[in-house]
Amino acid sequence: MPGVEVGDRLLRIDGHPLDGLAPEATLAALSARPGERRVLELDRGGTLVTVEAEGAAF
Protein backbone atom coordinates (compact mmCIF):
# COMPACT_ATOMS: atom_id res chain seq x y z
CA MET A 1 0.00 0.00 0.00
CA PRO A 2 1.33 3.45 -0.82
CA GLY A 3 2.69 5.24 2.23
CA VAL A 4 3.57 2.02 4.06
CA GLU A 5 7.29 1.29 4.28
CA VAL A 6 9.26 -1.88 4.92
CA GLY A 7 9.61 -2.31 8.67
CA ASP A 8 6.42 -0.40 9.56
CA ARG A 9 4.36 -2.08 12.26
CA LEU A 10 0.59 -1.82 11.75
CA LEU A 11 -1.13 -0.76 14.99
CA ARG A 12 -4.67 0.30 14.01
CA ILE A 13 -6.98 0.26 11.02
CA ASP A 14 -9.66 2.98 10.99
CA GLY A 15 -9.02 3.53 14.70
CA HIS A 16 -9.45 -0.15 15.64
CA PRO A 17 -6.48 -1.75 17.43
CA LEU A 18 -5.08 -4.95 15.98
CA ASP A 19 -3.79 -6.44 19.24
CA GLY A 20 -4.84 -10.07 19.46
CA LEU A 21 -6.47 -10.21 16.01
CA ALA A 22 -5.84 -13.27 13.86
CA PRO A 23 -4.09 -12.58 10.53
CA GLU A 24 -7.34 -13.35 8.68
CA ALA A 25 -9.19 -10.70 10.68
CA THR A 26 -6.47 -8.15 9.90
CA LEU A 27 -6.77 -8.86 6.18
CA ALA A 28 -10.55 -8.55 6.44
CA ALA A 29 -10.15 -5.13 8.12
CA LEU A 30 -7.83 -3.98 5.30
CA SER A 31 -10.17 -5.22 2.57
CA ALA A 32 -12.29 -2.64 0.81
CA ARG A 33 -14.21 -1.96 -2.34
CA PRO A 34 -12.52 0.10 -5.06
CA GLY A 35 -12.34 3.74 -3.97
CA GLU A 36 -12.82 3.05 -0.25
CA ARG A 37 -10.10 4.42 2.01
CA ARG A 38 -8.52 3.03 5.16
CA VAL A 39 -6.69 5.05 7.81
CA LEU A 40 -3.66 3.12 9.02
CA GLU A 41 -1.75 3.95 12.17
CA LEU A 42 1.81 2.69 11.97
CA ASP A 43 4.82 2.48 14.25
CA ARG A 44 7.75 3.58 12.11
CA GLY A 45 10.89 3.15 14.18
CA GLY A 46 9.22 4.46 17.34
CA THR A 47 7.34 7.28 15.62
CA LEU A 48 3.56 7.12 15.17
CA VAL A 49 2.66 7.69 11.51
CA THR A 50 -0.87 7.93 10.07
CA VAL A 51 -1.41 6.98 6.44
CA GLU A 52 -4.62 7.13 4.45
CA ALA A 53 -4.59 4.49 1.75
CA GLU A 54 -7.01 2.98 -0.69
CA GLY A 55 -8.22 -0.38 0.54
CA ALA A 56 -7.62 -3.51 -1.47
CA ALA A 57 -9.37 -6.80 -2.02
CA PHE A 58 -7.56 -9.72 -0.38
PDB file of N, CA and C in Angstrom, residues 7 10-11 16-17 27-29 32-34 37 41 43-49 51 54 56-57:
ATOM      1  N   GLY A   7       9.273  -2.469   7.260  1.00  0.00           N
ATOM      2  CA  GLY A   7       9.608  -2.310   8.670  1.00  0.00           C
ATOM      3  C   GLY A   7       8.529  -1.627   9.488  1.00  0.00           C
ATOM      4  N   LEU A  10       1.981  -2.254  11.805  1.00  0.00           N
ATOM      5  CA  LEU A  10       0.588  -1.815  11.745  1.00  0.00           C
ATOM      6  C   LEU A  10      -0.044  -1.934  13.126  1.00  0.00           C
ATOM      7  N   LEU A  11      -0.539  -0.805  13.647  1.00  0.00           N
ATOM      8  CA  LEU A  11      -1.126  -0.761  14.987  1.00  0.00           C
ATOM      9  C   LEU A  11      -2.650  -0.716  14.972  1.00  0.00           C
ATOM     10  N   HIS A  16      -9.256   1.107  14.913  1.00  0.00           N
ATOM     11  CA  HIS A  16      -9.448  -0.146  15.642  1.00  0.00           C
ATOM     12  C   HIS A  16      -8.100  -0.829  15.882  1.00  0.00           C
ATOM     13  N   PRO A  17      -7.760  -1.097  17.142  1.00  0.00           N
ATOM     14  CA  PRO A  17      -6.477  -1.746  17.435  1.00  0.00           C
ATOM     15  C   PRO A  17      -6.447  -3.184  16.909  1.00  0.00           C
ATOM     16  N   LEU A  27      -6.542  -8.981   7.618  1.00  0.00           N
ATOM     17  CA  LEU A  27      -6.771  -8.858   6.178  1.00  0.00           C
ATOM     18  C   LEU A  27      -8.197  -8.422   5.880  1.00  0.00           C
ATOM     19  N   ALA A  28      -9.152  -8.945   6.626  1.00  0.00           N
ATOM     20  CA  ALA A  28     -10.550  -8.546   6.437  1.00  0.00           C
ATOM     21  C   ALA A  28     -10.724  -7.056   6.733  1.00  0.00           C
ATOM     22  N   ALA A  29     -10.044  -6.547   7.764  1.00  0.00           N
ATOM     23  CA  ALA A  29     -10.147  -5.128   8.117  1.00  0.00           C
ATOM     24  C   ALA A  29      -9.511  -4.239   7.047  1.00  0.00           C
ATOM     25  N   ALA A  32     -11.345  -3.713   1.119  1.00  0.00           N
ATOM     26  CA  ALA A  32     -12.287  -2.642   0.810  1.00  0.00           C
ATOM     27  C   ALA A  32     -12.697  -2.737  -0.646  1.00  0.00           C
ATOM     28  N   ARG A  33     -13.787  -2.080  -0.955  1.00  0.00           N
ATOM     29  CA  ARG A  33     -14.215  -1.965  -2.344  1.00  0.00           C
ATOM     30  C   ARG A  33     -13.364  -0.896  -3.022  1.00  0.00           C
ATOM     31  N   PRO A  34     -13.277  -0.929  -4.348  1.00  0.00           N
ATOM     32  CA  PRO A  34     -12.517   0.100  -5.061  1.00  0.00           C
ATOM     33  C   PRO A  34     -12.981   1.502  -4.656  1.00  0.00           C
ATOM     34  N   ARG A  37     -11.369   4.074   1.378  1.00  0.00           N
ATOM     35  CA  ARG A  37     -10.099   4.420   2.012  1.00  0.00           C
ATOM     36  C   ARG A  37     -10.016   3.792   3.393  1.00  0.00           C
ATOM     37  N   GLU A  41      -2.676   3.391  11.199  1.00  0.00           N
ATOM     38  CA  GLU A  41      -1.746   3.952  12.171  1.00  0.00           C
ATOM     39  C   GLU A  41      -0.582   2.980  12.281  1.00  0.00           C
ATOM     40  N   ASP A  43       3.626   2.186  13.463  1.00  0.00           N
ATOM     41  CA  ASP A  43       4.823   2.482  14.255  1.00  0.00           C
ATOM     42  C   ASP A  43       5.989   2.394  13.283  1.00  0.00           C
ATOM     43  N   ARG A  44       6.616   3.521  13.034  1.00  0.00           N
ATOM     44  CA  ARG A  44       7.745   3.577  12.108  1.00  0.00           C
ATOM     45  C   ARG A  44       8.984   3.949  12.911  1.00  0.00           C
ATOM     46  N   GLY A  45       9.664   2.922  13.411  1.00  0.00           N
ATOM     47  CA  GLY A  45      10.887   3.155  14.176  1.00  0.00           C
ATOM     48  C   GLY A  45      10.663   3.960  15.439  1.00  0.00           C
ATOM     49  N   GLY A  46       9.531   3.753  16.098  1.00  0.00           N
ATOM     50  CA  GLY A  46       9.218   4.459  17.336  1.00  0.00           C
ATOM     51  C   GLY A  46       8.411   5.730  17.157  1.00  0.00           C
ATOM     52  N   THR A  47       8.136   6.096  15.914  1.00  0.00           N
ATOM     53  CA  THR A  47       7.338   7.285  15.617  1.00  0.00           C
ATOM     54  C   THR A  47       5.975   6.840  15.093  1.00  0.00           C
ATOM     55  N   LEU A  48       4.904   7.425  15.629  1.00  0.00           N
ATOM     56  CA  LEU A  48       3.556   7.120  15.169  1.00  0.00           C
ATOM     57  C   LEU A  48       3.301   7.865  13.861  1.00  0.00           C
ATOM     58  N   VAL A  49       2.926   7.122  12.826  1.00  0.00           N
ATOM     59  CA  VAL A  49       2.656   7.686  11.514  1.00  0.00           C
ATOM     60  C   VAL A  49       1.251   7.279  11.102  1.00  0.00           C
ATOM     61  N   VAL A  51      -1.370   7.029   7.892  1.00  0.00           N
ATOM     62  CA  VAL A  51      -1.406   6.980   6.437  1.00  0.00           C
ATOM     63  C   VAL A  51      -2.830   6.692   6.011  1.00  0.00           C
ATOM     64  N   GLU A  54      -5.871   3.649  -0.084  1.00  0.00           N
ATOM     65  CA  GLU A  54      -7.014   2.980  -0.688  1.00  0.00           C
ATOM     66  C   GLU A  54      -6.981   1.519  -0.283  1.00  0.00           C
ATOM     67  N   ALA A  56      -7.829  -2.545  -0.409  1.00  0.00           N
ATOM     68  CA  ALA A  56      -7.624  -3.514  -1.472  1.00  0.00           C
ATOM     69  C   ALA A  56      -8.422  -4.773  -1.172  1.00  0.00           C
ATOM     70  N   ALA A  57      -8.702  -5.524  -2.209  1.00  0.00           N
ATOM     71  CA  ALA A  57      -9.369  -6.805  -2.023  1.00  0.00           C
ATOM     72  C   ALA A  57      -8.319  -7.867  -1.780  1.00  0.00           C
TER      73      ALA A  57
END
